[in-house]
CSV table of C-alpha atoms and ligand atoms in Angstrom, one decimal:
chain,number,residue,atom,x,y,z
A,1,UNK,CA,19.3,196.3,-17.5
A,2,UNK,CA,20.2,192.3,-17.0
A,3,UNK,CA,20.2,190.6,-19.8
A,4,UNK,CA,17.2,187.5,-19.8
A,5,UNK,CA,18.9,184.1,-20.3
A,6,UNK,CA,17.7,182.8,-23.4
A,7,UNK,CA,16.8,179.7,-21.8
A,8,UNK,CA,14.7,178.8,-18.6
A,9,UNK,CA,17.4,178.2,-15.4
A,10,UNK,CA,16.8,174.2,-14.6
A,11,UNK,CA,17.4,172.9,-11.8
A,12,UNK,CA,20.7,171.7,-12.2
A,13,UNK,CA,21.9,175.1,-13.7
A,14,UNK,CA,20.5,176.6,-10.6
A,15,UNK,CA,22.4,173.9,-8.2
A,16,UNK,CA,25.5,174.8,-9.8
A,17,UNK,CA,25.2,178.4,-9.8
A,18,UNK,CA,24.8,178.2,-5.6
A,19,UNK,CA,28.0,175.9,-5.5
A,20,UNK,CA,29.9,178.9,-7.8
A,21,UNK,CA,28.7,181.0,-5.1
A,22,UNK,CA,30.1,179.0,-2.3
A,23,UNK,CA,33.5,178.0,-4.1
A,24,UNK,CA,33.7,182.2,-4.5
A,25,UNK,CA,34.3,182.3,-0.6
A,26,UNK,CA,36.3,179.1,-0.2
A,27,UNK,CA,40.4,178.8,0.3
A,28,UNK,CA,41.9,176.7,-2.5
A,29,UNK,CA,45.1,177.8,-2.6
A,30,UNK,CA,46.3,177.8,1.7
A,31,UNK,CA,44.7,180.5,3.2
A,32,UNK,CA,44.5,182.5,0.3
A,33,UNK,CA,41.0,183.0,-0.8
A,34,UNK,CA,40.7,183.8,-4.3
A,35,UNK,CA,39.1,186.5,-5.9
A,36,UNK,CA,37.8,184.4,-8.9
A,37,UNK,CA,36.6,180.9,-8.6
A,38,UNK,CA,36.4,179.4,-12.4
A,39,UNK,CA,34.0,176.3,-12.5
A,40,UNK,CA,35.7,173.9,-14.8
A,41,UNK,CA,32.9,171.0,-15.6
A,42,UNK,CA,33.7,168.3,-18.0
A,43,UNK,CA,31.5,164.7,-18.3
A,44,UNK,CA,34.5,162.2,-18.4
A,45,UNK,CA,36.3,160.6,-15.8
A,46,UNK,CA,39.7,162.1,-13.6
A,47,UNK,CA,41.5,159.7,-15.3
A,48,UNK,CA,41.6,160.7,-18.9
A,49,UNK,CA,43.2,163.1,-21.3
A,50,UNK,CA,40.3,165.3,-20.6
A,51,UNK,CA,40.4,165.0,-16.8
A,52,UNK,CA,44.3,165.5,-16.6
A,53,UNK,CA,44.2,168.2,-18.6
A,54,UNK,CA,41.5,170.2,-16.5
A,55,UNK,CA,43.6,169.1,-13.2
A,56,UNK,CA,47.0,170.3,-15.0
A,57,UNK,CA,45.4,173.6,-15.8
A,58,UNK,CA,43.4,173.9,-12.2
A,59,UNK,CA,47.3,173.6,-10.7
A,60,UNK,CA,49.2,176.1,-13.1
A,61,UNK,CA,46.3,178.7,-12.5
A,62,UNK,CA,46.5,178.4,-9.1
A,63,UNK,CA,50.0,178.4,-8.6
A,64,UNK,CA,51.2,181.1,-11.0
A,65,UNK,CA,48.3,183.4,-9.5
A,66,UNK,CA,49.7,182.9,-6.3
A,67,UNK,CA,45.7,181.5,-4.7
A,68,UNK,CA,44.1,184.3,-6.4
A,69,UNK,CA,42.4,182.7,-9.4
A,70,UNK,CA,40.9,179.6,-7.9
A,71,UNK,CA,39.7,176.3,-10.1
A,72,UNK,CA,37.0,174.1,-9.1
A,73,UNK,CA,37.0,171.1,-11.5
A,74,UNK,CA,33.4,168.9,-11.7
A,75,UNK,CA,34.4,165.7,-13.5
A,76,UNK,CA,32.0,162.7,-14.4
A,77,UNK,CA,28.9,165.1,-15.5
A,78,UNK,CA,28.4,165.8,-11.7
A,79,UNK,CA,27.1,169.3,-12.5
A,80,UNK,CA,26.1,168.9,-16.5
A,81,UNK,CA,26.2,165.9,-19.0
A,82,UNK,CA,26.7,166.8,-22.5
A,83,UNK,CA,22.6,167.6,-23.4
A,84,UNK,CA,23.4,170.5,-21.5
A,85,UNK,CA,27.1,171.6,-20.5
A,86,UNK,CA,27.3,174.3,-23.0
A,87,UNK,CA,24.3,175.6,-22.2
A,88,UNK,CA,25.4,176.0,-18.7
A,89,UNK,CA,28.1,178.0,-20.1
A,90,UNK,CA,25.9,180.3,-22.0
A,91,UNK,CA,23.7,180.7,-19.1
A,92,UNK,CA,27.1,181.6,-16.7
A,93,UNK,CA,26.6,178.4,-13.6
A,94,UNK,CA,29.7,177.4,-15.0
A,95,UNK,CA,32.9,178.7,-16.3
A,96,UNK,CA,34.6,176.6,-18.8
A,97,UNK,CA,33.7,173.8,-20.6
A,98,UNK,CA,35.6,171.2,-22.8
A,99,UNK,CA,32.8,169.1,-25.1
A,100,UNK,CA,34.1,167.0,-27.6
A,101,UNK,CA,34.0,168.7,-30.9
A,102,UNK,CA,31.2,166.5,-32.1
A,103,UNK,CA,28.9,168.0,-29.9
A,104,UNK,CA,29.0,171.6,-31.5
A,105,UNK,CA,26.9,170.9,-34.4
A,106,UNK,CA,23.7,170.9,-32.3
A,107,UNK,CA,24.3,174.8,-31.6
A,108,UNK,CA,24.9,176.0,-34.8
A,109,UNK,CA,28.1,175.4,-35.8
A,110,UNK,CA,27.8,172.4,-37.5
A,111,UNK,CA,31.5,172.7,-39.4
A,112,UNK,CA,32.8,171.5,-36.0
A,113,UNK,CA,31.4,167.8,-37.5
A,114,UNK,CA,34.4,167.9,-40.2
A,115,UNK,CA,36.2,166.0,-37.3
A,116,UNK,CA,34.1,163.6,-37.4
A,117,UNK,CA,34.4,162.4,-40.6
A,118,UNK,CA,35.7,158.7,-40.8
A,119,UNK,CA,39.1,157.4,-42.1
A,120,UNK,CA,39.9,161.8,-42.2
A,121,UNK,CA,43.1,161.7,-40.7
A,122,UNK,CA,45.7,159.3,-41.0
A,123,UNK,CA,47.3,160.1,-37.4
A,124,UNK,CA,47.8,163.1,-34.7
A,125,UNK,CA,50.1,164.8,-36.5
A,126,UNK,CA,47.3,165.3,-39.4
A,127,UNK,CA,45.2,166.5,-36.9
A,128,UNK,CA,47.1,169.3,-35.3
A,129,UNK,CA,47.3,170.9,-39.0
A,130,UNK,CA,43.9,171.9,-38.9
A,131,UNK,CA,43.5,172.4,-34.8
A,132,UNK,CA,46.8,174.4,-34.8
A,133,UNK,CA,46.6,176.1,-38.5
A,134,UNK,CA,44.2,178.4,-39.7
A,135,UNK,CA,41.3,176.5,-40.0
A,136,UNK,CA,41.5,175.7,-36.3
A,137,UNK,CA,41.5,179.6,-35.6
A,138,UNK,CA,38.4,179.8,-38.5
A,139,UNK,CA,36.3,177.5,-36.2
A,140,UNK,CA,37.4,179.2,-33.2
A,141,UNK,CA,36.1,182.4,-34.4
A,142,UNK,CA,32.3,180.9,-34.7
A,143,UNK,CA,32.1,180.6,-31.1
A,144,UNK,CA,31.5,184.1,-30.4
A,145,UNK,CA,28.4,183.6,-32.4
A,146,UNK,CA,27.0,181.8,-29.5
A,147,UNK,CA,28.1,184.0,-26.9
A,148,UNK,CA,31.4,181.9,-26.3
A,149,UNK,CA,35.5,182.5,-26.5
A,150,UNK,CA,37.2,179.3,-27.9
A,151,UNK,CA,40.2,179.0,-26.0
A,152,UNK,CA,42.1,175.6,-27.7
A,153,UNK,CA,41.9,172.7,-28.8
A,154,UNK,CA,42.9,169.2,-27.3
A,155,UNK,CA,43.0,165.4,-28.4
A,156,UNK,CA,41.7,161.9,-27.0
A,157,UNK,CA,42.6,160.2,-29.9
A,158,UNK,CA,41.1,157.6,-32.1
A,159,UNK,CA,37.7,156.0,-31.7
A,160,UNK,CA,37.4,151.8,-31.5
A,161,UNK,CA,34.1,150.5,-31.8
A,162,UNK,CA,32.7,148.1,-29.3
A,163,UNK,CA,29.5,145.5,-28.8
A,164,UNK,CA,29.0,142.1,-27.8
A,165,UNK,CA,30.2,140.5,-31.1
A,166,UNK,CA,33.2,141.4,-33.2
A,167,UNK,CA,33.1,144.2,-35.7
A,168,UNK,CA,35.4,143.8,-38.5
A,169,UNK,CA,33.5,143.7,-41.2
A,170,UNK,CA,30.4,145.9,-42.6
A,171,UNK,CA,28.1,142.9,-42.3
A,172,UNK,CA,28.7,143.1,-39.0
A,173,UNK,CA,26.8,146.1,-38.3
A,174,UNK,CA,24.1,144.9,-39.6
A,175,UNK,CA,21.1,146.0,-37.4
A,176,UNK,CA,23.2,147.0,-34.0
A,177,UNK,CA,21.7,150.0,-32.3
A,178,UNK,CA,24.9,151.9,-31.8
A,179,UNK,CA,25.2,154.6,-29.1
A,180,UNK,CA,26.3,157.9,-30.9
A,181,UNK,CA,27.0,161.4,-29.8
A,182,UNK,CA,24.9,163.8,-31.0
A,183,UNK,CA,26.6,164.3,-34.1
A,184,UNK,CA,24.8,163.9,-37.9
A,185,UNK,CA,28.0,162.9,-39.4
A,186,UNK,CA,28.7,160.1,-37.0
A,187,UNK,CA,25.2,159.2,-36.9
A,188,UNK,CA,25.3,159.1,-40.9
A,189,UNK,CA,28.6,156.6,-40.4
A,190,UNK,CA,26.7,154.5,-38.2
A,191,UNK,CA,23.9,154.0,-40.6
A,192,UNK,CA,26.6,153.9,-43.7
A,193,UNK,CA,27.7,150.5,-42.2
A,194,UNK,CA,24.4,149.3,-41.4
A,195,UNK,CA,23.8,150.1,-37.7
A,196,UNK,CA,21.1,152.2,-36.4
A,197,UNK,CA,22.8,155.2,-34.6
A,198,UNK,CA,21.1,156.5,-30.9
A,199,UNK,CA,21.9,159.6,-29.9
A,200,UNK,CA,22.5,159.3,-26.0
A,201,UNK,CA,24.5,161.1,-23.5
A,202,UNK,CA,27.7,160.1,-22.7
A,203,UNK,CA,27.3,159.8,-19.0
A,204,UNK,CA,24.3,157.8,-19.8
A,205,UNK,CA,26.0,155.5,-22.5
A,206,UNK,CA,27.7,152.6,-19.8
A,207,UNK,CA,23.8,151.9,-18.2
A,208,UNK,CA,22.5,151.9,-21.8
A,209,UNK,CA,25.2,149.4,-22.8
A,210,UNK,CA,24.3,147.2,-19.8
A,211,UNK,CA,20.8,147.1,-20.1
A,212,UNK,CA,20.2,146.4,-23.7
A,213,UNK,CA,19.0,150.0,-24.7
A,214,UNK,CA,21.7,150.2,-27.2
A,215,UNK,CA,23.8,147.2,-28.2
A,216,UNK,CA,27.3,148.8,-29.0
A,217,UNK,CA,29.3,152.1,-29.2
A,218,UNK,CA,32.6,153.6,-30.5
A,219,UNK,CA,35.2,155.9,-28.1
A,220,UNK,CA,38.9,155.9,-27.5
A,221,UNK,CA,39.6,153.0,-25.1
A,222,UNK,CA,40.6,155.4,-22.1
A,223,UNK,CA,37.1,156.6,-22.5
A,224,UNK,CA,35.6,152.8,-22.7
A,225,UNK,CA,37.8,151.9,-19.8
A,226,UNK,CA,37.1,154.6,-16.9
A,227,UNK,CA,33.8,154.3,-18.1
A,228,UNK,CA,34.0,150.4,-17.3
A,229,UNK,CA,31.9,149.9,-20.6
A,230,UNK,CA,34.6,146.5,-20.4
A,231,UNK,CA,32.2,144.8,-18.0
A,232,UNK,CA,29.3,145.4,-20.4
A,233,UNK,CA,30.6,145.0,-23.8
A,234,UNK,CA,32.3,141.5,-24.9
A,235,UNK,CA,34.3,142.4,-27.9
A,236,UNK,CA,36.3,145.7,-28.4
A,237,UNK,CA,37.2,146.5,-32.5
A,238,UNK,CA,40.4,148.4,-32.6
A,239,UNK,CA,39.2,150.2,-36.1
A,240,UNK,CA,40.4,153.5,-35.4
A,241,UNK,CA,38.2,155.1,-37.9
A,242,UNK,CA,37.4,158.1,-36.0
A,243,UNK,CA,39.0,161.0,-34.1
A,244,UNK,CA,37.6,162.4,-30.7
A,245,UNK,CA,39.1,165.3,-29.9
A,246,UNK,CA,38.0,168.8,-27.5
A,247,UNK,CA,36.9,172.5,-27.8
A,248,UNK,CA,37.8,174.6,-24.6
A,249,UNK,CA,35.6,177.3,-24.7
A,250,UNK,CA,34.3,179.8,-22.0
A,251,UNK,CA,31.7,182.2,-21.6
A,252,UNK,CA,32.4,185.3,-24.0
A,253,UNK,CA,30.7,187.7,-21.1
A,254,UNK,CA,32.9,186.8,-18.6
A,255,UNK,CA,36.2,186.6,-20.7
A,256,UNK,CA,35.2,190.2,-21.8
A,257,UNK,CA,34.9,191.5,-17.6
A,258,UNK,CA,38.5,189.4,-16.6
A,259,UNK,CA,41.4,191.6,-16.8
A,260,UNK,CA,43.8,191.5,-19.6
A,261,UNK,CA,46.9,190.4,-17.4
A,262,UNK,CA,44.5,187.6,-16.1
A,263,UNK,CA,43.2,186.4,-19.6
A,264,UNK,CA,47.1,185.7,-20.4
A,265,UNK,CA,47.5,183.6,-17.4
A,266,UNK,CA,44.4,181.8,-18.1
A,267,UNK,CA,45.3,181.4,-21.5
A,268,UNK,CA,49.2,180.3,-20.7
A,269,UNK,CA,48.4,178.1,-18.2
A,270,UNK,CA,45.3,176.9,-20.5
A,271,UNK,CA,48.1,176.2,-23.5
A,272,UNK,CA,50.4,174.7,-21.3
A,273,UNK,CA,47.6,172.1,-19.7
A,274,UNK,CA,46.5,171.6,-24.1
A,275,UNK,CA,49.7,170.4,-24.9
A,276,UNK,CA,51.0,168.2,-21.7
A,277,UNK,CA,47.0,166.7,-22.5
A,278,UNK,CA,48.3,166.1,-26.5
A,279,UNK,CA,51.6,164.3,-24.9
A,280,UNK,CA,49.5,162.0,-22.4
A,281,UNK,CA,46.7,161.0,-25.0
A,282,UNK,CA,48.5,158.1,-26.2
A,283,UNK,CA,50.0,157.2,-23.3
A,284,UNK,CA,46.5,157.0,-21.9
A,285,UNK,CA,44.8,155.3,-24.3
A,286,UNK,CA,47.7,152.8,-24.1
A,287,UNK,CA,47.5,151.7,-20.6
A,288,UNK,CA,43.7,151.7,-21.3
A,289,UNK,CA,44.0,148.8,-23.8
A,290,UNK,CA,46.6,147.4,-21.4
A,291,UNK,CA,44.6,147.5,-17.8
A,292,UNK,CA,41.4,145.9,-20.7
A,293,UNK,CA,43.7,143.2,-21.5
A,294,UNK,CA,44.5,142.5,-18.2
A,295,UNK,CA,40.8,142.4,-17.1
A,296,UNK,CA,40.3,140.1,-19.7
A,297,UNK,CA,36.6,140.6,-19.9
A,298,UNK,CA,36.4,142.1,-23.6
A,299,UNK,CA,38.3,139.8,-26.3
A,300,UNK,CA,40.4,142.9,-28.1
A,301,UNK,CA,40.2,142.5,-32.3
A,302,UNK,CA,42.6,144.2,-34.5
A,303,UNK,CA,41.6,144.3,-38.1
A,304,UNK,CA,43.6,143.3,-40.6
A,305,UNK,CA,44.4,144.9,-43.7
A,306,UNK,CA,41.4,144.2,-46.2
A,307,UNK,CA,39.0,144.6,-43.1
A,308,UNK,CA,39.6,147.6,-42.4
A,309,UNK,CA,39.5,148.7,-46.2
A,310,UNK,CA,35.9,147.7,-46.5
A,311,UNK,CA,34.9,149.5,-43.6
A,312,UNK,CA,36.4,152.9,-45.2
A,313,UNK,CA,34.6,151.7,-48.7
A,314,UNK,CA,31.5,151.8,-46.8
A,315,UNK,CA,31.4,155.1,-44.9
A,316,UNK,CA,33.2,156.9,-47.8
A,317,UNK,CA,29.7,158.4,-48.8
A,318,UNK,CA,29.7,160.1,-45.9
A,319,UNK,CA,31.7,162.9,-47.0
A,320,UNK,CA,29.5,163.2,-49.5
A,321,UNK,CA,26.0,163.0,-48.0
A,322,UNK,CA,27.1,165.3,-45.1
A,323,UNK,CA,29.1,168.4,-47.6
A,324,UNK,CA,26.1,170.2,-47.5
A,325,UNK,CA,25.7,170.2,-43.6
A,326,UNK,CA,29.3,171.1,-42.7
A,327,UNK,CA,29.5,173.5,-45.8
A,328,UNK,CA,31.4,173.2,-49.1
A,329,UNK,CA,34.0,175.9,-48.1
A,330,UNK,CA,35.2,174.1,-44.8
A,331,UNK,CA,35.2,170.6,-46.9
A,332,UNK,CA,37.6,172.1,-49.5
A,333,UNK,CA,39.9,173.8,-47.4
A,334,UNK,CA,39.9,170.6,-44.9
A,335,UNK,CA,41.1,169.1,-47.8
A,336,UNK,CA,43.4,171.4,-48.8
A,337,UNK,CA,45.2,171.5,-45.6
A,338,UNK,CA,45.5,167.6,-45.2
A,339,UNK,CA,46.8,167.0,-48.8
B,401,SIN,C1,34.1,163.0,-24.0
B,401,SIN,O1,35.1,162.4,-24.2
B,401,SIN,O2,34.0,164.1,-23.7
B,401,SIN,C2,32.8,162.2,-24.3
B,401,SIN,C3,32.8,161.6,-25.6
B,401,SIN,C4,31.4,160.9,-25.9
B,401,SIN,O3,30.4,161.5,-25.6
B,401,SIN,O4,31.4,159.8,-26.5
């Protein structure tokens, strides 16, 4: 007997589900049509980490499959924003999904929010011992929990935060409504330093900006670029407090029915798109802050060395407040494998 989706089919889920069918009998690769269409659907624009990453890994799949495993990649939340991407996913209208690894708490696995933690990591390279040791592998083996295969993980890079004033200092945060993800840890940051956090969407986040809803926000400047936040926000904080990195994960059920020789070309090509992502991130978030200065819209800020001390003093409770959601056994061995 089918098994009933645990959640009613909106109408969006149900939109995408008819344009799986129809990619299922369209040619992407010449005349080849493939026998497997995967629906790749991410929220962020072409040009990012993100959105090179999925077009690197629609082109390898293709390409070493000879047109037989197809890609269709849905930047920009045209299918699904991030309320409801991964539930998509569960449901099976669409195929693979890359959230941000802040956006796991909300379905039970809130160890994910260890990322989030400010002032964690002290650059990339600390990052990739947790994503590529075995606590990466540890959270990757939750996801089965919620009917999902983890697949790798991926980097933006390091979070700036953004509003129509300066922020340099705590003070400065002093009643802002920032825009967060859906994330308690960031949200408990936000209110650490005296903001009052919003959970909003990202797709959602530029219009919020421009129309008062929320007065300021924190990304990685390719995400505040494509997004043209610039044209909305006057003052961009280069704090780097934060890390914003990526899950790919796909639906467990269908992973299961692919065949085995197919799961290692998904997964190769999937590794290979993961780390050409890892070696653009930079560059990307580079030529963001570049193109911004250029626009000269946003007057850029870098802190200096006592400001940006004062704003780690303040969140440093954070860790502390938040142990008990993320769970003392991740904490300690986060620790252990940064120190
Ligand atoms: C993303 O990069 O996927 C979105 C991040 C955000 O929601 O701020």
């Amino acid at each position: 007997m089918a098994r009933q989706p645990r959640f009613s089919l909106s109408r969006r889920a149900w939109l995408a589900t008819l344009a799986g069918a129809t990619a299922l009998t369209k040619p992407v690769f010449g005349a080849i049509k493939p026998d497997i269409t995967l629906r790749f659907s991410h929220v962020v624009a072409e040009e990012t980490p993100k959105g090179l990453a999925a077009r690197r890994f629609k082109e390898l799949v293709e390409q070493r499959s000879g047109g037989r495993i197809g890609v269709q990649v849905f930047p920009n939340a045209q299918l699904y924003g991030d309320q409801d991407e991964i539930q998509a996913l569960q449901l099976g209208a669409v195929d693979l999904v890359a959230p941000s690894l802040s956006k796991f708490g909300r379905i039970g696995l809130p160890e994910f929010e260890l990322f989030d933690l400010p002032f964690l990591f002290d650059d990339l390279s600390a990052v990739r011992r947790i994503t590529l040791g075995p606590l990466g592998l540890r959270l990757l083996s939750g996801l089965p929990r919620q009917g999902l295969v983890g697949l790798g993980f991926f980097d933006n890079g390091f979070k700036q935060m953004s509003a129509n004033r300066p922020l340099l200092e705590p003070k400065d945060f002093a009643g802002l409504r920032m825009r967060v993800q859906a994330s308690r840890v960031i949200a408990a940051q936000m209110r650490a330093l005296g903001a009052r956090p919003i959970t909003l969407a990202f797709s959602d986040t530029r219009r919020a900006l421009e129309t008062g809803v929320v007065d300021g926000t924190e990304n990685p400047i390719s995400n505040f670029w494509t997004q043209a936040m610039h044209e909305v926000q006057s003052d961009l904080s280069l704090t780097d407090h934060g890390y914003l990195g990526y899950a790919v994960v796909t639906n467990q059920r269908l992973w299961q029915h692919l065949k085995a020789g197919d799961r290692e070309l998904i997964q190769q090509a999937l590794q290979q798109a993961l780390t050409f992502a890892n070696q653009i991130a930079d560059t990307q978030n580079n030529q963001a802050l570049q193109a911004l200065r250029q626009a000269g819209t946003t007057r850029i800020h870098i802190l200096n060395t006592g400001q940006r001390t004062r704003l780690r003093e303040a969140v440093k409770p954070v860790q502390q407040q938040l142990a008990s959601r993320i769970g003392a056994s991740w904490i300690n061995a986060l620790q252990q494998a940064l120190h």
